[in-house]
Amino acid sequence: MMQSLFFKQKKPLTVVILGYILLAVLLSLLATNSGPLNQHIVLGFLSLLLIGYSNSYEVLHKFKLYKHFKFFGITLFKSKVVFPLPDYLIVFSAKYKQGAEWGSVAAMGKERGGDNYVIRLFKGNKHFTIYRTNTIEVANNKATELSNFLAIEIRGEN
């Protein structure tokens, strides 16, 4: 029997892009042998931090919920999330729109948006979003796994 389930959270795409840009700048500085050593160290640290960090939720058998801060898959620390044992969970589509009047996406148009599929736990009128993904198949599989693990029902499944 499984002891726990992990739900890895998506990182924003801009964080990943920024991490790789900083890494490219660092490599170009190293290749041209320019810049002070402390600049190389700071760029290397920031790029590794942006590329390597992730957040995950861990659900233990009697519904103990922990949030893990990981660095390249290794948990650096975890904190307990206070939420009661849910009555049910829901998988639904969450469309979002984000204004793009400033920043790097302003040249591409006024708005950007997308679809996410969300797994949300409910206890009475309280809710907790535990997972977000781009594909309905992954969301349904994770929801079924969590539903079986906690012996709760799935409502409004897509």
Short mmCIF file of N, CA, C and O in Angstrom, two decimals, residues 21-157:
data_model
loop_
_atom_site.label_atom_id
_atom_site.label_comp_id
_atom_site.label_asym_id
_atom_site.label_seq_id
_atom_site.Cartn_x
_atom_site.Cartn_y
_atom_site.Cartn_z
N ILE A 21 18.51 31.99 -19.16
CA ILE A 21 19.17 33.20 -19.66
C ILE A 21 20.35 33.57 -18.77
O ILE A 21 21.44 33.89 -19.26
N LEU A 22 20.15 33.50 -17.46
CA LEU A 22 21.26 33.80 -16.54
C LEU A 22 22.39 32.80 -16.70
O LEU A 22 23.58 33.17 -16.64
N LEU A 23 22.06 31.54 -16.94
CA LEU A 23 23.09 30.53 -17.17
C LEU A 23 23.85 30.81 -18.45
O LEU A 23 25.08 30.68 -18.50
N ALA A 24 23.15 31.24 -19.50
CA ALA A 24 23.82 31.58 -20.77
C ALA A 24 24.74 32.79 -20.60
O ALA A 24 25.84 32.81 -21.14
N VAL A 25 24.29 33.78 -19.83
CA VAL A 25 25.15 34.95 -19.56
C VAL A 25 26.39 34.52 -18.80
O VAL A 25 27.51 34.96 -19.11
N LEU A 26 26.21 33.66 -17.81
CA LEU A 26 27.35 33.16 -17.05
C LEU A 26 28.34 32.42 -17.94
O LEU A 26 29.56 32.64 -17.87
N LEU A 27 27.84 31.55 -18.81
CA LEU A 27 28.72 30.80 -19.69
C LEU A 27 29.45 31.71 -20.67
O LEU A 27 30.64 31.49 -20.97
N SER A 28 28.78 32.75 -21.15
CA SER A 28 29.46 33.68 -22.06
C SER A 28 30.53 34.48 -21.32
O SER A 28 31.59 34.77 -21.88
N LEU A 29 30.26 34.85 -20.06
CA LEU A 29 31.29 35.54 -19.27
C LEU A 29 32.49 34.64 -19.00
O LEU A 29 33.63 35.09 -19.03
N LEU A 30 32.22 33.38 -18.74
CA LEU A 30 33.31 32.44 -18.50
C LEU A 30 34.11 32.18 -19.78
O LEU A 30 35.33 32.04 -19.74
N ALA A 31 33.42 32.11 -20.92
CA ALA A 31 34.11 31.85 -22.19
C ALA A 31 35.00 33.01 -22.60
O ALA A 31 36.08 32.80 -23.17
N THR A 32 34.55 34.23 -22.31
CA THR A 32 35.36 35.40 -22.68
C THR A 32 36.32 35.82 -21.56
O THR A 32 37.07 36.77 -21.72
N ASN A 33 36.24 35.11 -20.43
CA ASN A 33 37.11 35.39 -19.28
C ASN A 33 36.98 36.85 -18.85
O ASN A 33 37.99 37.52 -18.60
N SER A 34 35.75 37.33 -18.76
CA SER A 34 35.53 38.71 -18.34
C SER A 34 34.63 38.73 -17.10
O SER A 34 33.93 37.77 -16.80
N GLY A 35 34.64 39.83 -16.41
CA GLY A 35 33.83 39.99 -15.22
C GLY A 35 34.53 39.48 -13.97
O GLY A 35 35.34 38.57 -14.03
N PRO A 36 34.19 40.07 -12.83
CA PRO A 36 34.80 39.65 -11.57
C PRO A 36 34.26 38.30 -11.09
O PRO A 36 33.18 37.87 -11.50
N LEU A 37 34.98 37.67 -10.22
CA LEU A 37 34.63 36.35 -9.70
C LEU A 37 33.30 36.39 -8.95
O LEU A 37 32.49 35.46 -9.09
N ASN A 38 33.06 37.44 -8.17
CA ASN A 38 31.81 37.49 -7.41
C ASN A 38 30.59 37.57 -8.33
O ASN A 38 29.53 37.06 -8.02
N GLN A 39 30.73 38.18 -9.50
CA GLN A 39 29.64 38.22 -10.47
C GLN A 39 29.37 36.82 -11.02
O GLN A 39 28.21 36.42 -11.17
N HIS A 40 30.39 36.06 -11.27
CA HIS A 40 30.23 34.67 -11.74
C HIS A 40 29.51 33.83 -10.69
O HIS A 40 28.63 33.03 -11.02
N ILE A 41 29.90 34.01 -9.44
CA ILE A 41 29.30 33.22 -8.36
C ILE A 41 27.82 33.56 -8.20
O ILE A 41 26.98 32.67 -8.09
N VAL A 42 27.50 34.85 -8.20
CA VAL A 42 26.11 35.27 -8.04
C VAL A 42 25.25 34.80 -9.21
O VAL A 42 24.15 34.27 -9.02
N LEU A 43 25.74 34.97 -10.44
CA LEU A 43 24.99 34.49 -11.61
C LEU A 43 24.78 32.99 -11.58
O LEU A 43 23.71 32.48 -11.91
N GLY A 44 25.82 32.25 -11.21
CA GLY A 44 25.71 30.80 -11.13
C GLY A 44 24.71 30.37 -10.07
O GLY A 44 23.88 29.49 -10.31
N PHE A 45 24.77 31.01 -8.91
CA PHE A 45 23.85 30.69 -7.82
C PHE A 45 22.40 30.98 -8.23
O PHE A 45 21.52 30.15 -8.04
N LEU A 46 22.16 32.17 -8.78
CA LEU A 46 20.80 32.54 -9.19
C LEU A 46 20.25 31.64 -10.28
O LEU A 46 19.09 31.23 -10.25
N SER A 47 21.07 31.32 -11.27
CA SER A 47 20.58 30.47 -12.36
C SER A 47 20.26 29.07 -11.85
O SER A 47 19.23 28.50 -12.20
N LEU A 48 21.12 28.50 -11.00
CA LEU A 48 20.84 27.18 -10.44
C LEU A 48 19.60 27.19 -9.55
O LEU A 48 18.81 26.25 -9.57
N LEU A 49 19.44 28.26 -8.79
CA LEU A 49 18.27 28.36 -7.93
C LEU A 49 16.99 28.42 -8.75
O LEU A 49 16.03 27.69 -8.47
N LEU A 50 16.97 29.24 -9.80
CA LEU A 50 15.77 29.36 -10.62
C LEU A 50 15.47 28.09 -11.41
O LEU A 50 14.31 27.71 -11.59
N ILE A 51 16.50 27.43 -11.88
CA ILE A 51 16.29 26.20 -12.66
C ILE A 51 15.95 25.02 -11.75
O ILE A 51 15.11 24.19 -12.10
N GLY A 52 16.55 24.95 -10.58
CA GLY A 52 16.46 23.75 -9.76
C GLY A 52 15.38 23.68 -8.71
O GLY A 52 15.08 22.60 -8.22
N TYR A 53 14.76 24.81 -8.35
CA TYR A 53 13.79 24.73 -7.26
C TYR A 53 12.45 24.21 -7.77
O TYR A 53 12.11 24.34 -8.93
N SER A 54 11.70 23.61 -6.87
CA SER A 54 10.33 23.20 -7.17
C SER A 54 9.56 23.09 -5.85
O SER A 54 10.15 22.95 -4.78
N ASN A 55 8.25 23.13 -5.96
CA ASN A 55 7.37 22.94 -4.82
C ASN A 55 6.51 21.73 -5.08
O ASN A 55 6.05 21.51 -6.20
N SER A 56 6.28 20.95 -4.03
CA SER A 56 5.41 19.78 -4.13
C SER A 56 4.55 19.69 -2.89
O SER A 56 4.96 20.13 -1.82
N TYR A 57 3.38 19.10 -3.06
CA TYR A 57 2.54 18.77 -1.92
C TYR A 57 2.61 17.27 -1.72
O TYR A 57 2.54 16.50 -2.67
N GLU A 58 2.75 16.87 -0.48
CA GLU A 58 2.75 15.45 -0.12
C GLU A 58 1.52 15.17 0.72
O GLU A 58 1.26 15.87 1.70
N VAL A 59 0.77 14.15 0.33
CA VAL A 59 -0.42 13.73 1.08
C VAL A 59 -0.10 12.39 1.71
O VAL A 59 0.20 11.42 1.00
N LEU A 60 -0.14 12.34 3.03
CA LEU A 60 0.08 11.10 3.76
C LEU A 60 -1.26 10.40 3.98
O LEU A 60 -2.32 11.00 3.81
N HIS A 61 -1.19 9.14 4.41
CA HIS A 61 -2.37 8.28 4.44
C HIS A 61 -3.54 8.83 5.24
O HIS A 61 -4.66 8.81 4.78
N LYS A 62 -3.37 9.32 6.41
CA LYS A 62 -4.50 9.82 7.20
C LYS A 62 -4.68 11.31 7.00
O LYS A 62 -5.00 12.05 7.91
N PHE A 63 -4.46 11.76 5.78
CA PHE A 63 -4.55 13.13 5.32
C PHE A 63 -3.76 14.10 6.19
O PHE A 63 -4.30 15.00 6.82
N LYS A 64 -2.49 13.88 6.19
CA LYS A 64 -1.56 14.89 6.66
C LYS A 64 -0.97 15.47 5.39
O LYS A 64 -0.52 14.75 4.51
N LEU A 65 -0.98 16.77 5.29
CA LEU A 65 -0.59 17.46 4.07
C LEU A 65 0.65 18.31 4.35
O LEU A 65 0.67 19.09 5.31
N TYR A 66 1.69 18.11 3.53
CA TYR A 66 2.94 18.86 3.68
C TYR A 66 3.31 19.51 2.36
O TYR A 66 3.10 18.94 1.29
N LYS A 67 3.87 20.71 2.46
CA LYS A 67 4.41 21.38 1.29
C LYS A 67 5.93 21.26 1.35
O LYS A 67 6.55 21.64 2.34
N HIS A 68 6.52 20.71 0.28
CA HIS A 68 7.96 20.51 0.20
C HIS A 68 8.58 21.56 -0.71
O HIS A 68 8.08 21.80 -1.80
N PHE A 69 9.67 22.16 -0.25
CA PHE A 69 10.48 23.02 -1.10
C PHE A 69 11.68 22.18 -1.50
O PHE A 69 12.44 21.74 -0.64
N LYS A 70 11.81 21.90 -2.79
CA LYS A 70 12.85 21.00 -3.27
C LYS A 70 13.85 21.74 -4.15
O LYS A 70 13.51 22.73 -4.79
N PHE A 71 15.05 21.21 -4.16
CA PHE A 71 16.11 21.73 -5.02
C PHE A 71 16.67 20.54 -5.79
O PHE A 71 17.26 19.64 -5.20
N PHE A 72 16.44 20.51 -7.10
CA PHE A 72 16.79 19.38 -7.97
C PHE A 72 16.27 18.06 -7.39
O PHE A 72 16.97 17.05 -7.36
N GLY A 73 15.04 18.07 -6.92
CA GLY A 73 14.38 16.85 -6.45
C GLY A 73 14.67 16.46 -5.02
O GLY A 73 14.10 15.50 -4.51
N ILE A 74 15.54 17.17 -4.32
CA ILE A 74 15.89 16.86 -2.94
C ILE A 74 15.17 17.85 -2.04
O ILE A 74 15.30 19.07 -2.21
N THR A 75 14.40 17.35 -1.08
CA THR A 75 13.66 18.21 -0.18
C THR A 75 14.61 18.96 0.74
O THR A 75 15.38 18.34 1.48
N LEU A 76 14.56 20.29 0.67
CA LEU A 76 15.37 21.11 1.58
C LEU A 76 14.62 21.34 2.88
O LEU A 76 15.21 21.28 3.96
N PHE A 77 13.34 21.62 2.80
CA PHE A 77 12.51 21.70 4.00
C PHE A 77 11.06 21.48 3.61
O PHE A 77 10.69 21.59 2.45
N LYS A 78 10.28 21.12 4.62
CA LYS A 78 8.85 20.93 4.39
C LYS A 78 8.09 21.57 5.54
O LYS A 78 8.59 21.69 6.65
N SER A 79 6.88 22.00 5.21
CA SER A 79 6.03 22.61 6.23
C SER A 79 4.66 21.96 6.16
O SER A 79 4.18 21.59 5.10
N LYS A 80 4.04 21.85 7.31
CA LYS A 80 2.72 21.24 7.39
C LYS A 80 1.68 22.25 6.91
O LYS A 80 1.72 23.42 7.27
N VAL A 81 0.76 21.78 6.09
CA VAL A 81 -0.36 22.59 5.62
C VAL A 81 -1.58 22.18 6.43
O VAL A 81 -1.91 21.00 6.52
N VAL A 82 -2.23 23.16 7.04
CA VAL A 82 -3.39 22.87 7.86
C VAL A 82 -4.64 22.93 7.00
O VAL A 82 -5.02 23.98 6.50
N PHE A 83 -5.23 21.76 6.79
CA PHE A 83 -6.49 21.64 6.06
C PHE A 83 -7.14 20.37 6.54
O PHE A 83 -6.49 19.32 6.64
N PRO A 84 -8.45 20.41 6.87
CA PRO A 84 -9.11 19.20 7.38
C PRO A 84 -9.29 18.15 6.28
O PRO A 84 -9.17 18.44 5.09
N LEU A 85 -9.57 16.92 6.70
CA LEU A 85 -9.84 15.84 5.76
C LEU A 85 -10.99 16.24 4.85
O LEU A 85 -12.08 16.57 5.31
N PRO A 86 -10.74 16.27 3.53
CA PRO A 86 -11.78 16.77 2.62
C PRO A 86 -12.96 15.80 2.49
O PRO A 86 -12.82 14.60 2.66
N ASP A 87 -14.12 16.38 2.16
CA ASP A 87 -15.32 15.58 1.90
C ASP A 87 -15.29 15.02 0.49
O ASP A 87 -15.76 13.92 0.24
N TYR A 88 -14.78 15.80 -0.45
CA TYR A 88 -14.74 15.41 -1.85
C TYR A 88 -13.70 16.24 -2.57
O TYR A 88 -13.16 17.20 -2.03
N LEU A 89 -13.44 15.87 -3.82
CA LEU A 89 -12.55 16.67 -4.66
C LEU A 89 -13.20 16.88 -6.01
O LEU A 89 -14.09 16.13 -6.41
N ILE A 90 -12.75 17.93 -6.68
CA ILE A 90 -13.30 18.28 -7.99
C ILE A 90 -12.15 18.50 -8.96
O ILE A 90 -11.12 19.08 -8.60
N VAL A 91 -12.33 18.03 -10.19
CA VAL A 91 -11.41 18.33 -11.29
C VAL A 91 -12.17 19.25 -12.23
O VAL A 91 -13.28 18.93 -12.65
N PHE A 92 -11.59 20.39 -12.53
CA PHE A 92 -12.27 21.32 -13.41
C PHE A 92 -11.28 22.11 -14.24
O PHE A 92 -10.09 22.17 -13.93
N SER A 93 -11.80 22.71 -15.29
CA SER A 93 -10.99 23.53 -16.18
C SER A 93 -10.99 24.95 -15.65
O SER A 93 -12.04 25.51 -15.35
N ALA A 94 -9.80 25.52 -15.57
CA ALA A 94 -9.67 26.90 -15.10
C ALA A 94 -9.00 27.71 -16.19
O ALA A 94 -7.81 27.53 -16.47
N LYS A 95 -9.76 28.56 -16.83
CA LYS A 95 -9.21 29.43 -17.85
C LYS A 95 -8.74 30.70 -17.17
O LYS A 95 -9.37 31.18 -16.24
N TYR A 96 -7.61 31.21 -17.65
CA TYR A 96 -7.12 32.45 -17.05
C TYR A 96 -6.69 33.41 -18.14
O TYR A 96 -6.31 33.02 -19.22
N LYS A 97 -6.82 34.68 -17.82
CA LYS A 97 -6.34 35.74 -18.71
C LYS A 97 -5.45 36.65 -17.87
O LYS A 97 -5.76 36.94 -16.73
N GLN A 98 -4.38 37.08 -18.49
CA GLN A 98 -3.44 37.93 -17.79
C GLN A 98 -3.16 39.13 -18.68
O GLN A 98 -2.88 38.98 -19.86
N GLY A 99 -3.27 40.30 -18.10
CA GLY A 99 -2.99 41.52 -18.85
C GLY A 99 -1.54 41.59 -19.26
O GLY A 99 -0.65 41.15 -18.54
N ALA A 100 -1.29 42.11 -20.45
CA ALA A 100 0.07 42.18 -20.97
C ALA A 100 0.36 43.60 -21.45
O ALA A 100 0.88 43.80 -22.53
N GLU A 101 -0.01 44.56 -20.64
CA GLU A 101 0.19 45.94 -21.06
C GLU A 101 1.62 46.41 -20.82
O GLU A 101 2.01 47.47 -21.28
N TRP A 102 2.38 45.67 -20.07
CA TRP A 102 3.78 46.02 -19.83
C TRP A 102 4.58 44.72 -19.81
O TRP A 102 4.04 43.64 -19.71
N GLY A 103 5.84 44.83 -19.89
CA GLY A 103 6.70 43.66 -19.81
C GLY A 103 7.01 43.07 -21.16
O GLY A 103 6.70 43.63 -22.21
N SER A 104 7.60 41.90 -21.12
CA SER A 104 8.10 41.28 -22.35
C SER A 104 6.99 40.76 -23.25
O SER A 104 7.21 40.54 -24.43
N VAL A 105 5.80 40.53 -22.73
CA VAL A 105 4.71 40.01 -23.56
C VAL A 105 3.86 41.12 -24.15
O VAL A 105 2.93 40.84 -24.89
N ALA A 106 4.16 42.37 -23.87
CA ALA A 106 3.35 43.47 -24.39
C ALA A 106 3.39 43.54 -25.91
O ALA A 106 2.41 43.93 -26.54
N ALA A 107 4.49 43.15 -26.51
CA ALA A 107 4.60 43.20 -27.96
C ALA A 107 3.75 42.13 -28.64
O ALA A 107 3.46 42.22 -29.82
N MET A 108 3.35 41.11 -27.89
CA MET A 108 2.59 40.02 -28.49
C MET A 108 1.08 40.25 -28.45
O MET A 108 0.33 39.49 -29.01
N GLY A 109 0.62 41.28 -27.77
CA GLY A 109 -0.81 41.55 -27.72
C GLY A 109 -1.22 42.09 -26.37
O GLY A 109 -0.40 42.24 -25.48
N LYS A 110 -2.51 42.34 -26.22
CA LYS A 110 -3.00 42.94 -24.99
C LYS A 110 -3.13 41.94 -23.85
O LYS A 110 -3.03 42.29 -22.70
N GLU A 111 -3.44 40.70 -24.18
CA GLU A 111 -3.67 39.69 -23.15
C GLU A 111 -3.01 38.38 -23.55
O GLU A 111 -2.79 38.10 -24.71
N ARG A 112 -2.73 37.62 -22.53
CA ARG A 112 -2.35 36.24 -22.77
C ARG A 112 -3.18 35.40 -21.82
O ARG A 112 -3.63 35.87 -20.79
N GLY A 113 -3.41 34.18 -22.19
CA GLY A 113 -4.25 33.33 -21.37
C GLY A 113 -3.93 31.88 -21.61
O GLY A 113 -3.00 31.55 -22.34
N GLY A 114 -4.69 31.02 -20.97
CA GLY A 114 -4.45 29.61 -21.15
C GLY A 114 -5.46 28.78 -20.39
O GLY A 114 -6.33 29.31 -19.69
N ASP A 115 -5.35 27.50 -20.55
CA ASP A 115 -6.21 26.55 -19.86
C ASP A 115 -5.38 25.74 -18.90
O ASP A 115 -4.28 25.30 -19.23
N ASN A 116 -5.90 25.57 -17.71
CA ASN A 116 -5.32 24.66 -16.75
C ASN A 116 -6.43 23.75 -16.27
O ASN A 116 -7.60 24.13 -16.28
N TYR A 117 -6.08 22.57 -15.85
CA TYR A 117 -7.01 21.68 -15.20
C TYR A 117 -6.55 21.55 -13.76
O TYR A 117 -5.38 21.33 -13.48
N VAL A 118 -7.50 21.73 -12.85
CA VAL A 118 -7.19 21.90 -11.45
C VAL A 118 -7.85 20.79 -10.64
O VAL A 118 -8.98 20.40 -10.92
N ILE A 119 -7.12 20.30 -9.63
CA ILE A 119 -7.70 19.40 -8.64
C ILE A 119 -7.83 20.20 -7.36
O ILE A 119 -6.84 20.72 -6.84
N ARG A 120 -9.05 20.32 -6.89
CA ARG A 120 -9.31 21.11 -5.69
C ARG A 120 -10.03 20.25 -4.66
O ARG A 120 -10.99 19.55 -4.98
N LEU A 121 -9.57 20.30 -3.43
CA LEU A 121 -10.16 19.57 -2.31
C LEU A 121 -11.16 20.48 -1.61
O LEU A 121 -10.90 21.67 -1.44
N PHE A 122 -12.29 19.90 -1.17
CA PHE A 122 -13.33 20.68 -0.50
C PHE A 122 -13.69 20.05 0.84
O PHE A 122 -13.87 18.84 0.96
N LYS A 123 -13.80 20.92 1.85
CA LYS A 123 -14.34 20.55 3.16
C LYS A 123 -15.33 21.65 3.53
O LYS A 123 -14.92 22.77 3.85
N GLY A 124 -16.61 21.36 3.42
CA GLY A 124 -17.62 22.38 3.64
C GLY A 124 -17.48 23.47 2.59
O GLY A 124 -17.50 23.20 1.40
N ASN A 125 -17.31 24.71 3.05
CA ASN A 125 -17.12 25.80 2.09
C ASN A 125 -15.65 26.19 1.95
O ASN A 125 -15.34 27.18 1.31
N LYS A 126 -14.76 25.42 2.53
CA LYS A 126 -13.32 25.66 2.39
C LYS A 126 -12.79 24.81 1.24
O LYS A 126 -13.28 23.72 0.99
N HIS A 127 -11.78 25.34 0.55
CA HIS A 127 -11.19 24.58 -0.55
C HIS A 127 -9.68 24.79 -0.56
O HIS A 127 -9.16 25.77 -0.03
N PHE A 128 -9.00 23.84 -1.19
CA PHE A 128 -7.55 23.88 -1.30
C PHE A 128 -7.16 23.30 -2.65
O PHE A 128 -7.53 22.18 -2.99
N THR A 129 -6.45 24.09 -3.46
CA THR A 129 -5.98 23.62 -4.76
C THR A 129 -4.68 22.87 -4.57
O THR A 129 -3.69 23.44 -4.11
N ILE A 130 -4.69 21.59 -4.92
CA ILE A 130 -3.52 20.76 -4.68
C ILE A 130 -2.70 20.51 -5.94
O ILE A 130 -1.52 20.22 -5.87
N TYR A 131 -3.32 20.66 -7.12
CA TYR A 131 -2.60 20.32 -8.34
C TYR A 131 -3.16 21.09 -9.52
O TYR A 131 -4.37 21.33 -9.59
N ARG A 132 -2.28 21.43 -10.44
CA ARG A 132 -2.63 22.17 -11.66
C ARG A 132 -1.82 21.57 -12.81
O ARG A 132 -0.63 21.35 -12.66
N THR A 133 -2.48 21.31 -13.94
CA THR A 133 -1.78 20.75 -15.10
C THR A 133 -2.43 21.28 -16.38
O THR A 133 -3.50 21.88 -16.33
N ASN A 134 -1.78 21.00 -17.50
CA ASN A 134 -2.29 21.46 -18.79
C ASN A 134 -3.16 20.42 -19.49
O ASN A 134 -3.82 20.74 -20.47
N THR A 135 -3.14 19.18 -19.04
CA THR A 135 -3.88 18.12 -19.73
C THR A 135 -4.92 17.49 -18.81
O THR A 135 -4.65 17.21 -17.65
N ILE A 136 -6.09 17.26 -19.37
CA ILE A 136 -7.19 16.68 -18.59
C ILE A 136 -6.90 15.24 -18.20
O ILE A 136 -7.31 14.79 -17.13
N GLU A 137 -6.17 14.50 -19.04
CA GLU A 137 -5.87 13.10 -18.73
C GLU A 137 -5.02 13.00 -17.47
O GLU A 137 -5.28 12.16 -16.60
N VAL A 138 -4.01 13.85 -17.36
CA VAL A 138 -3.14 13.83 -16.17
C VAL A 138 -3.95 14.23 -14.94
O VAL A 138 -3.83 13.61 -13.88
N ALA A 139 -4.79 15.25 -15.07
CA ALA A 139 -5.61 15.71 -13.95
C ALA A 139 -6.55 14.60 -13.48
O ALA A 139 -6.68 14.36 -12.27
N ASN A 140 -7.21 13.93 -14.42
CA ASN A 140 -8.13 12.85 -14.04
C ASN A 140 -7.39 11.68 -13.41
O ASN A 140 -7.88 11.08 -12.44
N ASN A 141 -6.22 11.32 -13.94
CA ASN A 141 -5.44 10.23 -13.35
C ASN A 141 -5.00 10.56 -11.92
O ASN A 141 -5.11 9.72 -11.03
N LYS A 142 -4.49 11.77 -11.72
CA LYS A 142 -4.06 12.18 -10.38
C LYS A 142 -5.24 12.25 -9.42
O LYS A 142 -5.14 11.87 -8.26
N ALA A 143 -6.39 12.74 -9.91
CA ALA A 143 -7.58 12.84 -9.06
C ALA A 143 -8.08 11.45 -8.66
O ALA A 143 -8.46 11.24 -7.50
N THR A 144 -8.08 10.52 -9.59
CA THR A 144 -8.50 9.15 -9.29
C THR A 144 -7.57 8.52 -8.27
O THR A 144 -8.01 7.87 -7.31
N GLU A 145 -6.27 8.73 -8.46
CA GLU A 145 -5.28 8.20 -7.52
C GLU A 145 -5.49 8.78 -6.12
O GLU A 145 -5.49 8.06 -5.13
N LEU A 146 -5.72 10.09 -6.03
CA LEU A 146 -5.94 10.74 -4.74
C LEU A 146 -7.26 10.30 -4.12
O LEU A 146 -7.35 10.07 -2.91
N SER A 147 -8.29 10.17 -4.95
CA SER A 147 -9.60 9.73 -4.47
C SER A 147 -9.52 8.32 -3.86
O SER A 147 -10.07 8.07 -2.78
N ASN A 148 -8.83 7.42 -4.54
CA ASN A 148 -8.66 6.06 -4.01
C ASN A 148 -7.80 6.06 -2.75
O ASN A 148 -8.06 5.30 -1.82
N PHE A 149 -6.80 6.90 -2.72
CA PHE A 149 -5.87 6.96 -1.59
C PHE A 149 -6.56 7.45 -0.33
O PHE A 149 -6.35 6.92 0.76
N LEU A 150 -7.42 8.46 -0.47
CA LEU A 150 -8.10 9.05 0.69
C LEU A 150 -9.51 8.52 0.91
O LEU A 150 -10.16 8.88 1.89
N ALA A 151 -10.00 7.70 -0.02
CA ALA A 151 -11.37 7.16 0.04
C ALA A 151 -12.40 8.29 0.08
O ALA A 151 -13.29 8.33 0.93
N ILE A 152 -12.26 9.24 -0.85
CA ILE A 152 -13.24 10.31 -1.00
C ILE A 152 -13.72 10.30 -2.44
O ILE A 152 -13.07 9.75 -3.31
N GLU A 153 -14.87 10.92 -2.68
CA GLU A 153 -15.45 10.89 -4.01
C GLU A 153 -14.96 12.06 -4.87
O GLU A 153 -14.55 13.10 -4.36
N ILE A 154 -15.03 11.83 -6.17
CA ILE A 154 -14.72 12.88 -7.15
C ILE A 154 -16.05 13.40 -7.67
O ILE A 154 -16.87 12.63 -8.15
N ARG A 155 -16.25 14.70 -7.59
CA ARG A 155 -17.46 15.31 -8.11
C ARG A 155 -17.09 16.17 -9.30
O ARG A 155 -16.03 16.76 -9.36
N GLY A 156 -17.98 16.23 -10.27
CA GLY A 156 -17.80 17.10 -11.43
C GLY A 156 -16.61 16.73 -12.28
O GLY A 156 -15.97 17.58 -12.85
N GLU A 157 -16.30 15.42 -12.38
CA GLU A 157 -15.17 14.98 -13.18
C GLU A 157 -15.44 15.23 -14.66
O GLU A 157 -16.53 15.00 -15.15
#
